[in-house]
Structures are given as C-alpha cells and as structure tokens.
Amino acid sequence: MKQLLVCIAMGLAVALSSCTTSKTSLSYFEDIKQSQSGEFAASECDYQVKIEADDELFITVTSIIPEATAIYNLPLANPAKMLNLTAVTQPQQQTFIVDKNGYISFPILGNILVKGLTTQQIKDKLTQLISEDVEGPVVRVELVNFRVNVLGEVKVPGAIKVQRERFSVIDAIAAAGDLTEFGERHNVLLIREEDGKIVYHRLNLNESSVLTSPYFYLKQNDAIYVEPNKIRKENSKYNQNNSFKISVTSTIVSACSVIASLIIALVAR
C-alpha cells in the first residue's frame, strides 16, 4: 500500500511539473537597485546616422535674398498630378535619392558624394560650396527614409518611421507599445546592414549595460526581433492563459480520477 501511494505521489509531481511555466523576467535593468541612484557614461557610438546608398534626403537652401538660392532647390512636385488624381493637394518639395555609388545630383553643383557622411556633414559641405556664390546661405538636410522594423513579442509590431536621428532601442520598443509578457528581454536581436554585410547583435534589456552599448542607438533600416519565451513557443496555437488553465485543470482531473479509481478498488477488496 505504501509503495502504491509513493508511486501515485511521484506521478502527480511529474504531472504538475509539466504544467509549470518557464520564468521570464519582466523587468528592465534589474541590476539597478530601487534605492540606488547614479549615472552612466553615454554610449561611445555617435547617434548620428551615416548616409547609405538608396537613402532619401530632403534638402532646402534659403538666404536673406530667396531669389539668390532658388536655383539650388529642386522644383516643387504636385503628388496628385504625378499619380493622375483629380484631388488638389499642396505641392511638395522633391527629395534627393542617393545612387548606388553614394552620390546625389545637386542643382548647379552637380554630383555630390554623400555616402558615409552625416546630415550635419552634408549641411556643412553644401553650405561651404554655396557660400562661394551666395552670402549667408542656410542649408537644411533631413534623412527622410529613417525607419526601423520591430518584430516578435511586442504589442504593436511593424515599421516605425523615425522623426529624429537620436533614436535608441528603448525608443523603438516604446514606439512598438512595449514588449509583451512573453518576450525574452535578455535576448533581443538587433539586425543591421554594415558595409554590404548583414550583422547581428544580442541585447540584454535586463541589464543596464545596454545603455552604454555601441548598438544602443539605431540606424536606418535596423530590425529588432524580440524572441518569444518557452511558453509562447509551446502554446503558439492557443491563448497562453487559457492553455495553461486547461493544462492544469486536466492534470488535476486526471489525478483525482486516478486516486478515485484506486480508492474504489481498495474499498471493493
């Protein structure tokens, strides 16, 4: 009888252990204590992005005398006319597309090499060249196609259009609605193209060291993938909460059924 009860107990232990979840920490920067205050050295990585082939740039040139710099601006384009639409829309300034060799074709100045430069460096370069003919030109340069993709266990996955160049992995996750409770915070994958090669790096959001990582600030076309935890993988076809409850209930019912059958058998003897 004792051996039978021991076997039943072991069986129940194994069954219940199969229903336990893999623990996923939901906290960020766990190594920073609640009572602690301090500071971190800023990331050594310059957050300003470098221009690559196929990037789209918005560039305008103005001065005290607008007529003097008008020739350095691309003509306005009417989107409705370009798309053969009848609706009247506001004309828009055309943009520059960086060719495969890293050049843009700039009015009056000709081909300008911009690949590998920041928007500030392009601004300084154009200002210097235009200053040879125009006094006090004001150049504005913006990267139009700064987008990052956030995939996996986030609440709002998809492409994020970035409005500024200082954009970190934390900004991207916040824009995606934060990670779900099934996201592995210690193993976030960053995918990036560098010098024609696809590189990747793992980020641990549980630790504050990510704040000083050279990959903390994002570049155009970066992709962030948040891997699902074990629970999500095992229950991908079902709602996690319902699946877990059904699993626990099924185990308890089965255990009770086994115990009841044994008791009935013993009583019958």
PDB file of C-alpha atoms in Angstrom:
ATOM      1  CA  MET A   1       0.000   0.000   0.000  1.00  0.00           C
ATOM      2  CA  LYS A   2       2.827   2.376   0.912  1.00  0.00           C
ATOM      3  CA  GLN A   3       4.625   1.718  -2.348  1.00  0.00           C
ATOM      4  CA  LEU A   4       1.381   2.361  -4.238  1.00  0.00           C
ATOM      5  CA  LEU A   5       0.878   5.740  -2.544  1.00  0.00           C
ATOM      6  CA  VAL A   6       4.512   6.698  -3.207  1.00  0.00           C
ATOM      7  CA  CYS A   7       4.057   5.884  -6.905  1.00  0.00           C
ATOM      8  CA  ILE A   8       0.882   7.994  -7.023  1.00  0.00           C
ATOM      9  CA  ALA A   9       2.659  10.938  -5.358  1.00  0.00           C
ATOM     10  CA  MET A  10       5.580  10.719  -7.791  1.00  0.00           C
ATOM     11  CA  GLY A  11       3.185  10.570 -10.709  1.00  0.00           C
ATOM     12  CA  LEU A  12       1.350  13.668  -9.516  1.00  0.00           C
ATOM     13  CA  ALA A  13       4.654  15.518  -9.030  1.00  0.00           C
ATOM     14  CA  VAL A  14       5.745  14.744 -12.581  1.00  0.00           C
ATOM     15  CA  ALA A  15       2.350  15.743 -13.989  1.00  0.00           C
ATOM     16  CA  LEU A  16       2.257  19.035 -12.120  1.00  0.00           C
ATOM     17  CA  SER A  17       5.855  19.844 -13.024  1.00  0.00           C
ATOM     18  CA  SER A  18       4.909  19.582 -16.692  1.00  0.00           C
ATOM     19  CA  CYS A  19       2.444  22.428 -16.140  1.00  0.00           C
ATOM     20  CA  THR A  20       4.957  24.845 -14.667  1.00  0.00           C
ATOM     21  CA  THR A  21       5.947  27.806 -16.778  1.00  0.00           C
ATOM     22  CA  SER A  22       9.435  28.877 -17.715  1.00  0.00           C
ATOM     23  CA  LYS A  23      10.153  32.044 -15.808  1.00  0.00           C
ATOM     24  CA  THR A  24      10.629  35.159 -17.892  1.00  0.00           C
ATOM     25  CA  SER A  25      11.753  38.286 -16.093  1.00  0.00           C
ATOM     26  CA  LEU A  26       9.513  41.224 -16.968  1.00  0.00           C
ATOM     27  CA  SER A  27      11.840  43.840 -15.503  1.00  0.00           C
ATOM     28  CA  TYR A  28      14.247  46.100 -17.335  1.00  0.00           C
ATOM     29  CA  PHE A  29      17.691  46.948 -15.911  1.00  0.00           C
ATOM     30  CA  GLU A  30      17.408  44.540 -12.992  1.00  0.00           C
ATOM     31  CA  ASP A  31      20.920  45.310 -11.782  1.00  0.00           C
ATOM     32  CA  ILE A  32      19.860  48.857 -10.832  1.00  0.00           C
ATOM     33  CA  LYS A  33      18.577  48.665  -7.273  1.00  0.00           C
ATOM     34  CA  GLN A  34      15.410  50.523  -6.336  1.00  0.00           C
ATOM     35  CA  SER A  35      17.193  52.511  -3.659  1.00  0.00           C
ATOM     36  CA  GLN A  36      20.123  53.291  -5.896  1.00  0.00           C
ATOM     37  CA  SER A  37      20.810  56.454  -7.841  1.00  0.00           C
ATOM     38  CA  GLY A  38      23.688  57.103 -10.195  1.00  0.00           C
ATOM     39  CA  GLU A  39      24.749  57.788 -13.733  1.00  0.00           C
ATOM     40  CA  PHE A  40      26.128  56.017 -16.771  1.00  0.00           C
ATOM     41  CA  ALA A  41      28.703  57.145 -19.294  1.00  0.00           C
ATOM     42  CA  ALA A  42      26.953  57.857 -22.563  1.00  0.00           C
ATOM     43  CA  SER A  43      27.373  55.335 -25.350  1.00  0.00           C
ATOM     44  CA  GLU A  44      30.565  55.840 -27.315  1.00  0.00           C
ATOM     45  CA  CYS A  45      28.588  55.307 -30.501  1.00  0.00           C
ATOM     46  CA  ASP A  46      27.672  58.541 -32.268  1.00  0.00           C
ATOM     47  CA  TYR A  47      23.904  58.533 -32.649  1.00  0.00           C
ATOM     48  CA  GLN A  48      24.061  60.478 -35.919  1.00  0.00           C
ATOM     49  CA  VAL A  49      23.405  58.068 -38.777  1.00  0.00           C
ATOM     50  CA  LYS A  50      25.657  57.778 -41.805  1.00  0.00           C
ATOM     51  CA  ILE A  51      24.070  58.117 -45.228  1.00  0.00           C
ATOM     52  CA  GLU A  52      23.957  54.992 -47.381  1.00  0.00           C
ATOM     53  CA  ALA A  53      23.031  54.188 -50.984  1.00  0.00           C
ATOM     54  CA  ASP A  54      19.281  54.434 -51.718  1.00  0.00           C
ATOM     55  CA  ASP A  55      18.713  56.831 -48.830  1.00  0.00           C
ATOM     56  CA  GLU A  56      16.298  59.686 -49.423  1.00  0.00           C
ATOM     57  CA  LEU A  57      17.325  63.209 -48.423  1.00  0.00           C
ATOM     58  CA  PHE A  58      15.258  66.355 -48.067  1.00  0.00           C
ATOM     59  CA  ILE A  59      17.473  69.376 -48.751  1.00  0.00           C
ATOM     60  CA  THR A  60      16.490  73.031 -48.952  1.00  0.00           C
ATOM     61  CA  VAL A  61      18.596  76.143 -49.340  1.00  0.00           C
ATOM     62  CA  THR A  62      17.471  79.624 -48.266  1.00  0.00           C
ATOM     63  CA  SER A  63      19.038  83.005 -47.613  1.00  0.00           C
ATOM     64  CA  ILE A  64      18.119  86.605 -46.883  1.00  0.00           C
ATOM     65  CA  ILE A  65      17.502  87.014 -50.596  1.00  0.00           C
ATOM     66  CA  PRO A  66      15.367  83.972 -51.566  1.00  0.00           C
ATOM     67  CA  GLU A  67      15.910  84.550 -55.277  1.00  0.00           C
ATOM     68  CA  ALA A  68      19.642  84.027 -54.839  1.00  0.00           C
ATOM     69  CA  THR A  69      19.232  80.468 -53.545  1.00  0.00           C
ATOM     70  CA  ALA A  70      16.142  79.401 -55.509  1.00  0.00           C
ATOM     71  CA  ILE A  71      18.311  77.770 -58.170  1.00  0.00           C
ATOM     72  CA  TYR A  72      19.766  75.370 -55.588  1.00  0.00           C
ATOM     73  CA  ASN A  73      16.370  73.869 -54.743  1.00  0.00           C
ATOM     74  CA  LEU A  74      14.558  71.119 -56.602  1.00  0.00           C
ATOM     75  CA  PRO A  75      11.277  72.169 -58.242  1.00  0.00           C
ATOM     76  CA  LEU A  76       8.008  71.572 -56.424  1.00  0.00           C
ATOM     77  CA  ALA A  77       6.018  68.478 -57.342  1.00  0.00           C
ATOM     78  CA  ASN A  78       2.253  68.008 -57.175  1.00  0.00           C
ATOM     79  CA  PRO A  79       1.568  64.475 -55.842  1.00  0.00           C
ATOM     80  CA  ALA A  80      -1.978  64.469 -57.227  1.00  0.00           C
ATOM     81  CA  LYS A  81      -0.764  65.250 -60.730  1.00  0.00           C
ATOM     82  CA  MET A  82       2.019  62.656 -60.520  1.00  0.00           C
ATOM     83  CA  LEU A  83      -0.478  59.961 -59.525  1.00  0.00           C
ATOM     84  CA  ASN A  84      -3.127  61.123 -62.024  1.00  0.00           C
ATOM     85  CA  LEU A  85      -5.510  62.102 -59.235  1.00  0.00           C
ATOM     86  CA  THR A  86      -8.159  64.788 -59.535  1.00  0.00           C
ATOM     87  CA  ALA A  87      -7.892  65.958 -55.914  1.00  0.00           C
ATOM     88  CA  VAL A  88      -5.973  69.168 -55.340  1.00  0.00           C
ATOM     89  CA  THR A  89      -3.050  68.724 -52.952  1.00  0.00           C
ATOM     90  CA  GLN A  90      -0.328  71.008 -51.725  1.00  0.00           C
ATOM     91  CA  PRO A  91       2.800  70.930 -53.912  1.00  0.00           C
ATOM     92  CA  GLN A  92       5.718  69.231 -52.161  1.00  0.00           C
ATOM     93  CA  GLN A  93       9.447  69.721 -52.305  1.00  0.00           C
ATOM     94  CA  GLN A  94      11.137  66.898 -54.184  1.00  0.00           C
ATOM     95  CA  THR A  95      13.804  64.827 -52.465  1.00  0.00           C
ATOM     96  CA  PHE A  96      17.249  63.556 -53.412  1.00  0.00           C
ATOM     97  CA  ILE A  97      17.889  59.822 -53.787  1.00  0.00           C
ATOM     98  CA  VAL A  98      21.434  58.636 -53.096  1.00  0.00           C
ATOM     99  CA  ASP A  99      22.613  56.496 -56.010  1.00  0.00           C
ATOM    100  CA  LYS A 100      24.449  53.177 -55.676  1.00  0.00           C
ATOM    101  CA  ASN A 101      27.800  54.953 -55.767  1.00  0.00           C
ATOM    102  CA  GLY A 102      26.823  57.302 -52.930  1.00  0.00           C
ATOM    103  CA  TYR A 103      26.191  60.483 -54.928  1.00  0.00           C
ATOM    104  CA  ILE A 104      23.292  62.903 -55.250  1.00  0.00           C
ATOM    105  CA  SER A 105      22.794  65.114 -58.282  1.00  0.00           C
ATOM    106  CA  PHE A 106      22.519  68.613 -56.824  1.00  0.00           C
ATOM    107  CA  PRO A 107      21.316  71.639 -58.817  1.00  0.00           C
ATOM    108  CA  ILE A 108      24.143  73.850 -60.066  1.00  0.00           C
ATOM    109  CA  LEU A 109      26.785  71.992 -58.010  1.00  0.00           C
ATOM    110  CA  GLY A 110      26.477  68.685 -59.868  1.00  0.00           C
ATOM    111  CA  ASN A 111      27.256  65.310 -58.302  1.00  0.00           C
ATOM    112  CA  ILE A 112      27.988  65.457 -54.573  1.00  0.00           C
ATOM    113  CA  LEU A 113      29.367  62.465 -52.671  1.00  0.00           C
ATOM    114  CA  VAL A 114      27.277  61.998 -49.519  1.00  0.00           C
ATOM    115  CA  LYS A 115      27.692  58.313 -48.675  1.00  0.00           C
ATOM    116  CA  GLY A 116      29.288  57.828 -45.281  1.00  0.00           C
ATOM    117  CA  LEU A 117      28.511  61.392 -44.185  1.00  0.00           C
ATOM    118  CA  THR A 118      26.075  62.540 -41.507  1.00  0.00           C
ATOM    119  CA  THR A 119      23.340  65.039 -42.319  1.00  0.00           C
ATOM    120  CA  GLN A 120      25.335  67.665 -40.411  1.00  0.00           C
ATOM    121  CA  GLN A 121      28.422  66.993 -42.529  1.00  0.00           C
ATOM    122  CA  ILE A 122      26.355  67.229 -45.731  1.00  0.00           C
ATOM    123  CA  LYS A 123      24.894  70.501 -44.493  1.00  0.00           C
ATOM    124  CA  ASP A 124      28.373  71.904 -43.787  1.00  0.00           C
ATOM    125  CA  LYS A 125      29.670  70.720 -47.162  1.00  0.00           C
ATOM    126  CA  LEU A 126      26.823  72.288 -49.137  1.00  0.00           C
ATOM    127  CA  THR A 127      26.975  75.493 -47.107  1.00  0.00           C
ATOM    128  CA  GLN A 128      30.664  75.870 -47.929  1.00  0.00           C
ATOM    129  CA  LEU A 129      30.134  75.275 -51.653  1.00  0.00           C
ATOM    130  CA  ILE A 130      27.094  77.551 -51.970  1.00  0.00           C
ATOM    131  CA  SER A 131      28.807  80.304 -49.938  1.00  0.00           C
ATOM    132  CA  GLU A 132      31.187  80.809 -52.849  1.00  0.00           C
ATOM    133  CA  ASP A 133      28.307  82.395 -54.800  1.00  0.00           C
ATOM    134  CA  VAL A 134      25.692  83.323 -52.190  1.00  0.00           C
ATOM    135  CA  GLU A 135      26.172  85.239 -48.974  1.00  0.00           C
ATOM    136  CA  GLY A 136      24.905  83.551 -45.819  1.00  0.00           C
ATOM    137  CA  PRO A 137      23.092  80.519 -47.238  1.00  0.00           C
ATOM    138  CA  VAL A 138      21.035  78.438 -44.821  1.00  0.00           C
ATOM    139  CA  VAL A 139      21.019  74.740 -45.683  1.00  0.00           C
ATOM    140  CA  ARG A 140      18.624  72.210 -44.193  1.00  0.00           C
ATOM    141  CA  VAL A 141      19.267  68.460 -44.592  1.00  0.00           C
ATOM    142  CA  GLU A 142      16.967  65.692 -43.343  1.00  0.00           C
ATOM    143  CA  LEU A 143      17.009  61.938 -43.746  1.00  0.00           C
ATOM    144  CA  VAL A 144      13.520  61.048 -44.965  1.00  0.00           C
ATOM    145  CA  ASN A 145      13.677  57.256 -45.011  1.00  0.00           C
ATOM    146  CA  PHE A 146      14.770  56.668 -41.403  1.00  0.00           C
ATOM    147  CA  ARG A 147      12.678  53.631 -40.480  1.00  0.00           C
ATOM    148  CA  VAL A 148      13.232  50.688 -38.197  1.00  0.00           C
ATOM    149  CA  ASN A 149      11.323  47.414 -38.042  1.00  0.00           C
ATOM    150  CA  VAL A 150      10.279  45.921 -34.704  1.00  0.00           C
ATOM    151  CA  LEU A 151       9.111  42.312 -34.829  1.00  0.00           C
ATOM    152  CA  GLY A 152       8.258  39.466 -32.491  1.00  0.00           C
ATOM    153  CA  GLU A 153       6.869  39.772 -28.980  1.00  0.00           C
ATOM    154  CA  VAL A 154       5.891  43.447 -28.945  1.00  0.00           C
ATOM    155  CA  LYS A 155       2.368  44.801 -28.656  1.00  0.00           C
ATOM    156  CA  VAL A 156       2.416  46.714 -31.961  1.00  0.00           C
ATOM    157  CA  PRO A 157       4.914  45.090 -34.359  1.00  0.00           C
ATOM    158  CA  GLY A 158       5.723  46.771 -37.644  1.00  0.00           C
ATOM    159  CA  ALA A 159       7.751  49.529 -39.313  1.00  0.00           C
ATOM    160  CA  ILE A 160       8.369  52.709 -37.320  1.00  0.00           C
ATOM    161  CA  LYS A 161       9.006  55.987 -39.107  1.00  0.00           C
ATOM    162  CA  VAL A 162      11.611  57.901 -37.133  1.00  0.00           C
ATOM    163  CA  GLN A 163      11.335  61.685 -36.968  1.00  0.00           C
ATOM    164  CA  ARG A 164      14.746  62.352 -35.427  1.00  0.00           C
ATOM    165  CA  GLU A 165      18.235  60.883 -35.682  1.00  0.00           C
ATOM    166  CA  ARG A 166      18.747  60.291 -31.958  1.00  0.00           C
ATOM    167  CA  PHE A 167      16.677  57.122 -31.687  1.00  0.00           C
ATOM    168  CA  SER A 168      17.554  54.245 -29.366  1.00  0.00           C
ATOM    169  CA  VAL A 169      16.426  50.661 -28.959  1.00  0.00           C
ATOM    170  CA  ILE A 170      14.377  51.820 -25.950  1.00  0.00           C
ATOM    171  CA  ASP A 171      12.645  54.417 -28.146  1.00  0.00           C
ATOM    172  CA  ALA A 172      11.830  51.712 -30.706  1.00  0.00           C
ATOM    173  CA  ILE A 173      10.386  49.365 -28.102  1.00  0.00           C
ATOM    174  CA  ALA A 174       8.310  52.182 -26.618  1.00  0.00           C
ATOM    175  CA  ALA A 175       7.002  53.090 -30.084  1.00  0.00           C
ATOM    176  CA  ALA A 176       6.016  49.432 -30.548  1.00  0.00           C
ATOM    177  CA  GLY A 177       3.927  49.519 -27.381  1.00  0.00           C
ATOM    178  CA  ASP A 178       6.491  47.749 -25.165  1.00  0.00           C
ATOM    179  CA  LEU A 179       7.278  44.036 -25.031  1.00  0.00           C
ATOM    180  CA  THR A 180       4.566  41.539 -24.250  1.00  0.00           C
ATOM    181  CA  GLU A 181       4.801  39.324 -21.178  1.00  0.00           C
ATOM    182  CA  PHE A 182       6.046  36.554 -23.484  1.00  0.00           C
ATOM    183  CA  GLY A 183       9.074  38.473 -24.795  1.00  0.00           C
ATOM    184  CA  GLU A 184      12.581  37.411 -23.802  1.00  0.00           C
ATOM    185  CA  ARG A 185      14.041  40.677 -22.540  1.00  0.00           C
ATOM    186  CA  HIS A 186      17.513  39.233 -22.051  1.00  0.00           C
ATOM    187  CA  ASN A 187      17.904  38.158 -25.678  1.00  0.00           C
ATOM    188  CA  VAL A 188      16.684  40.906 -28.048  1.00  0.00           C
ATOM    189  CA  LEU A 189      18.155  40.573 -31.527  1.00  0.00           C
ATOM    190  CA  LEU A 190      19.331  43.628 -33.490  1.00  0.00           C
ATOM    191  CA  ILE A 191      19.909  43.089 -37.237  1.00  0.00           C
ATOM    192  CA  ARG A 192      21.820  45.702 -39.221  1.00  0.00           C
ATOM    193  CA  GLU A 193      23.479  46.114 -42.607  1.00  0.00           C
ATOM    194  CA  GLU A 194      27.066  47.334 -42.489  1.00  0.00           C
ATOM    195  CA  ASP A 195      29.367  47.659 -45.496  1.00  0.00           C
ATOM    196  CA  GLY A 196      27.191  45.380 -47.584  1.00  0.00           C
ATOM    197  CA  LYS A 197      27.026  42.669 -44.912  1.00  0.00           C
ATOM    198  CA  ILE A 198      24.191  41.701 -42.576  1.00  0.00           C
ATOM    199  CA  VAL A 199      25.390  41.722 -38.976  1.00  0.00           C
ATOM    200  CA  TYR A 200      23.529  40.982 -35.765  1.00  0.00           C
ATOM    201  CA  HIS A 201      23.952  41.647 -32.070  1.00  0.00           C
ATOM    202  CA  ARG A 202      22.158  40.420 -28.956  1.00  0.00           C
ATOM    203  CA  LEU A 203      20.947  42.963 -26.399  1.00  0.00           C
ATOM    204  CA  ASN A 204      20.101  42.166 -22.776  1.00  0.00           C
ATOM    205  CA  LEU A 205      17.432  44.593 -21.599  1.00  0.00           C
ATOM    206  CA  ASN A 206      17.521  43.072 -18.111  1.00  0.00           C
ATOM    207  CA  GLU A 207      20.915  44.704 -17.579  1.00  0.00           C
ATOM    208  CA  SER A 208      21.808  48.376 -17.530  1.00  0.00           C
ATOM    209  CA  SER A 209      24.928  47.716 -19.640  1.00  0.00           C
ATOM    210  CA  VAL A 210      22.702  48.017 -22.717  1.00  0.00           C
ATOM    211  CA  LEU A 211      22.591  51.774 -22.088  1.00  0.00           C
ATOM    212  CA  THR A 212      26.294  52.029 -22.931  1.00  0.00           C
ATOM    213  CA  SER A 213      26.278  49.554 -25.812  1.00  0.00           C
ATOM    214  CA  PRO A 214      27.512  50.787 -29.214  1.00  0.00           C
ATOM    215  CA  TYR A 215      24.278  49.286 -30.560  1.00  0.00           C
ATOM    216  CA  PHE A 216      22.052  51.304 -28.228  1.00  0.00           C
ATOM    217  CA  TYR A 217      21.323  53.927 -30.898  1.00  0.00           C
ATOM    218  CA  LEU A 218      19.666  52.672 -34.067  1.00  0.00           C
ATOM    219  CA  LYS A 219      20.379  53.317 -37.718  1.00  0.00           C
ATOM    220  CA  GLN A 220      18.100  53.444 -40.738  1.00  0.00           C
ATOM    221  CA  ASN A 221      16.684  50.049 -41.761  1.00  0.00           C
ATOM    222  CA  ASP A 222      17.656  48.368 -38.485  1.00  0.00           C
ATOM    223  CA  ALA A 223      15.444  45.466 -37.441  1.00  0.00           C
ATOM    224  CA  ILE A 224      14.697  44.462 -33.847  1.00  0.00           C
ATOM    225  CA  TYR A 225      13.378  40.985 -33.132  1.00  0.00           C
ATOM    226  CA  VAL A 226      12.078  40.049 -29.697  1.00  0.00           C
ATOM    227  CA  GLU A 227      12.188  36.304 -29.282  1.00  0.00           C
ATOM    228  CA  PRO A 228       9.197  34.569 -27.649  1.00  0.00           C
ATOM    229  CA  ASN A 229       9.741  32.647 -24.442  1.00  0.00           C
ATOM    230  CA  LYS A 230       9.156  28.926 -23.956  1.00  0.00           C
ATOM    231  CA  ILE A 231       5.503  29.363 -23.042  1.00  0.00           C
ATOM    232  CA  ARG A 232       4.713  31.199 -26.284  1.00  0.00           C
ATOM    233  CA  LYS A 233       6.585  28.644 -28.357  1.00  0.00           C
ATOM    234  CA  GLU A 234       4.854  25.672 -26.778  1.00  0.00           C
ATOM    235  CA  ASN A 235       1.411  27.226 -26.962  1.00  0.00           C
ATOM    236  CA  SER A 236       1.653  29.098 -30.252  1.00  0.00           C
ATOM    237  CA  LYS A 237      -1.698  27.754 -31.431  1.00  0.00           C
ATOM    238  CA  TYR A 238      -3.595  28.690 -28.301  1.00  0.00           C
ATOM    239  CA  ASN A 239      -4.137  31.572 -25.983  1.00  0.00           C
ATOM    240  CA  GLN A 240      -1.421  31.184 -23.348  1.00  0.00           C
ATOM    241  CA  ASN A 241      -3.609  31.816 -20.340  1.00  0.00           C
ATOM    242  CA  ASN A 242      -6.415  29.512 -21.431  1.00  0.00           C
ATOM    243  CA  SER A 243      -3.953  26.832 -22.469  1.00  0.00           C
ATOM    244  CA  PHE A 244      -2.244  26.905 -19.087  1.00  0.00           C
ATOM    245  CA  LYS A 245      -5.560  26.739 -17.195  1.00  0.00           C
ATOM    246  CA  ILE A 246      -6.769  23.844 -19.331  1.00  0.00           C
ATOM    247  CA  SER A 247      -3.482  22.024 -18.803  1.00  0.00           C
ATOM    248  CA  VAL A 248      -3.616  22.449 -15.007  1.00  0.00           C
ATOM    249  CA  THR A 249      -7.317  21.515 -14.845  1.00  0.00           C
ATOM    250  CA  SER A 250      -6.749  18.448 -16.984  1.00  0.00           C
ATOM    251  CA  THR A 251      -3.882  17.326 -14.752  1.00  0.00           C
ATOM    252  CA  ILE A 252      -5.884  17.786 -11.564  1.00  0.00           C
ATOM    253  CA  VAL A 253      -8.916  15.995 -13.012  1.00  0.00           C
ATOM    254  CA  SER A 254      -6.725  13.128 -14.204  1.00  0.00           C
ATOM    255  CA  ALA A 255      -5.019  12.883 -10.818  1.00  0.00           C
ATOM    256  CA  CYS A 256      -8.347  12.907  -8.996  1.00  0.00           C
ATOM    257  CA  SER A 257      -9.664  10.259 -11.362  1.00  0.00           C
ATOM    258  CA  VAL A 258      -6.653   8.033 -10.693  1.00  0.00           C
ATOM    259  CA  ILE A 259      -6.969   8.497  -6.929  1.00  0.00           C
ATOM    260  CA  ALA A 260     -10.720   7.851  -7.004  1.00  0.00           C
ATOM    261  CA  SER A 261     -10.208   4.697  -9.049  1.00  0.00           C
ATOM    262  CA  LEU A 262      -7.588   3.444  -6.604  1.00  0.00           C
ATOM    263  CA  ILE A 263      -9.792   4.187  -3.606  1.00  0.00           C
ATOM    264  CA  ILE A 264     -12.736   2.385  -5.216  1.00  0.00           C
ATOM    265  CA  ALA A 265     -10.506  -0.579  -5.998  1.00  0.00           C
ATOM    266  CA  LEU A 266      -9.199  -0.711  -2.433  1.00  0.00           C
ATOM    267  CA  VAL A 267     -12.659  -0.393  -0.929  1.00  0.00           C
ATOM    268  CA  ALA A 268     -14.003  -3.102  -3.228  1.00  0.00           C
ATOM    269  CA  ARG A 269     -11.403  -5.502  -1.837  1.00  0.00           C
TER     270      ARG A 269
END
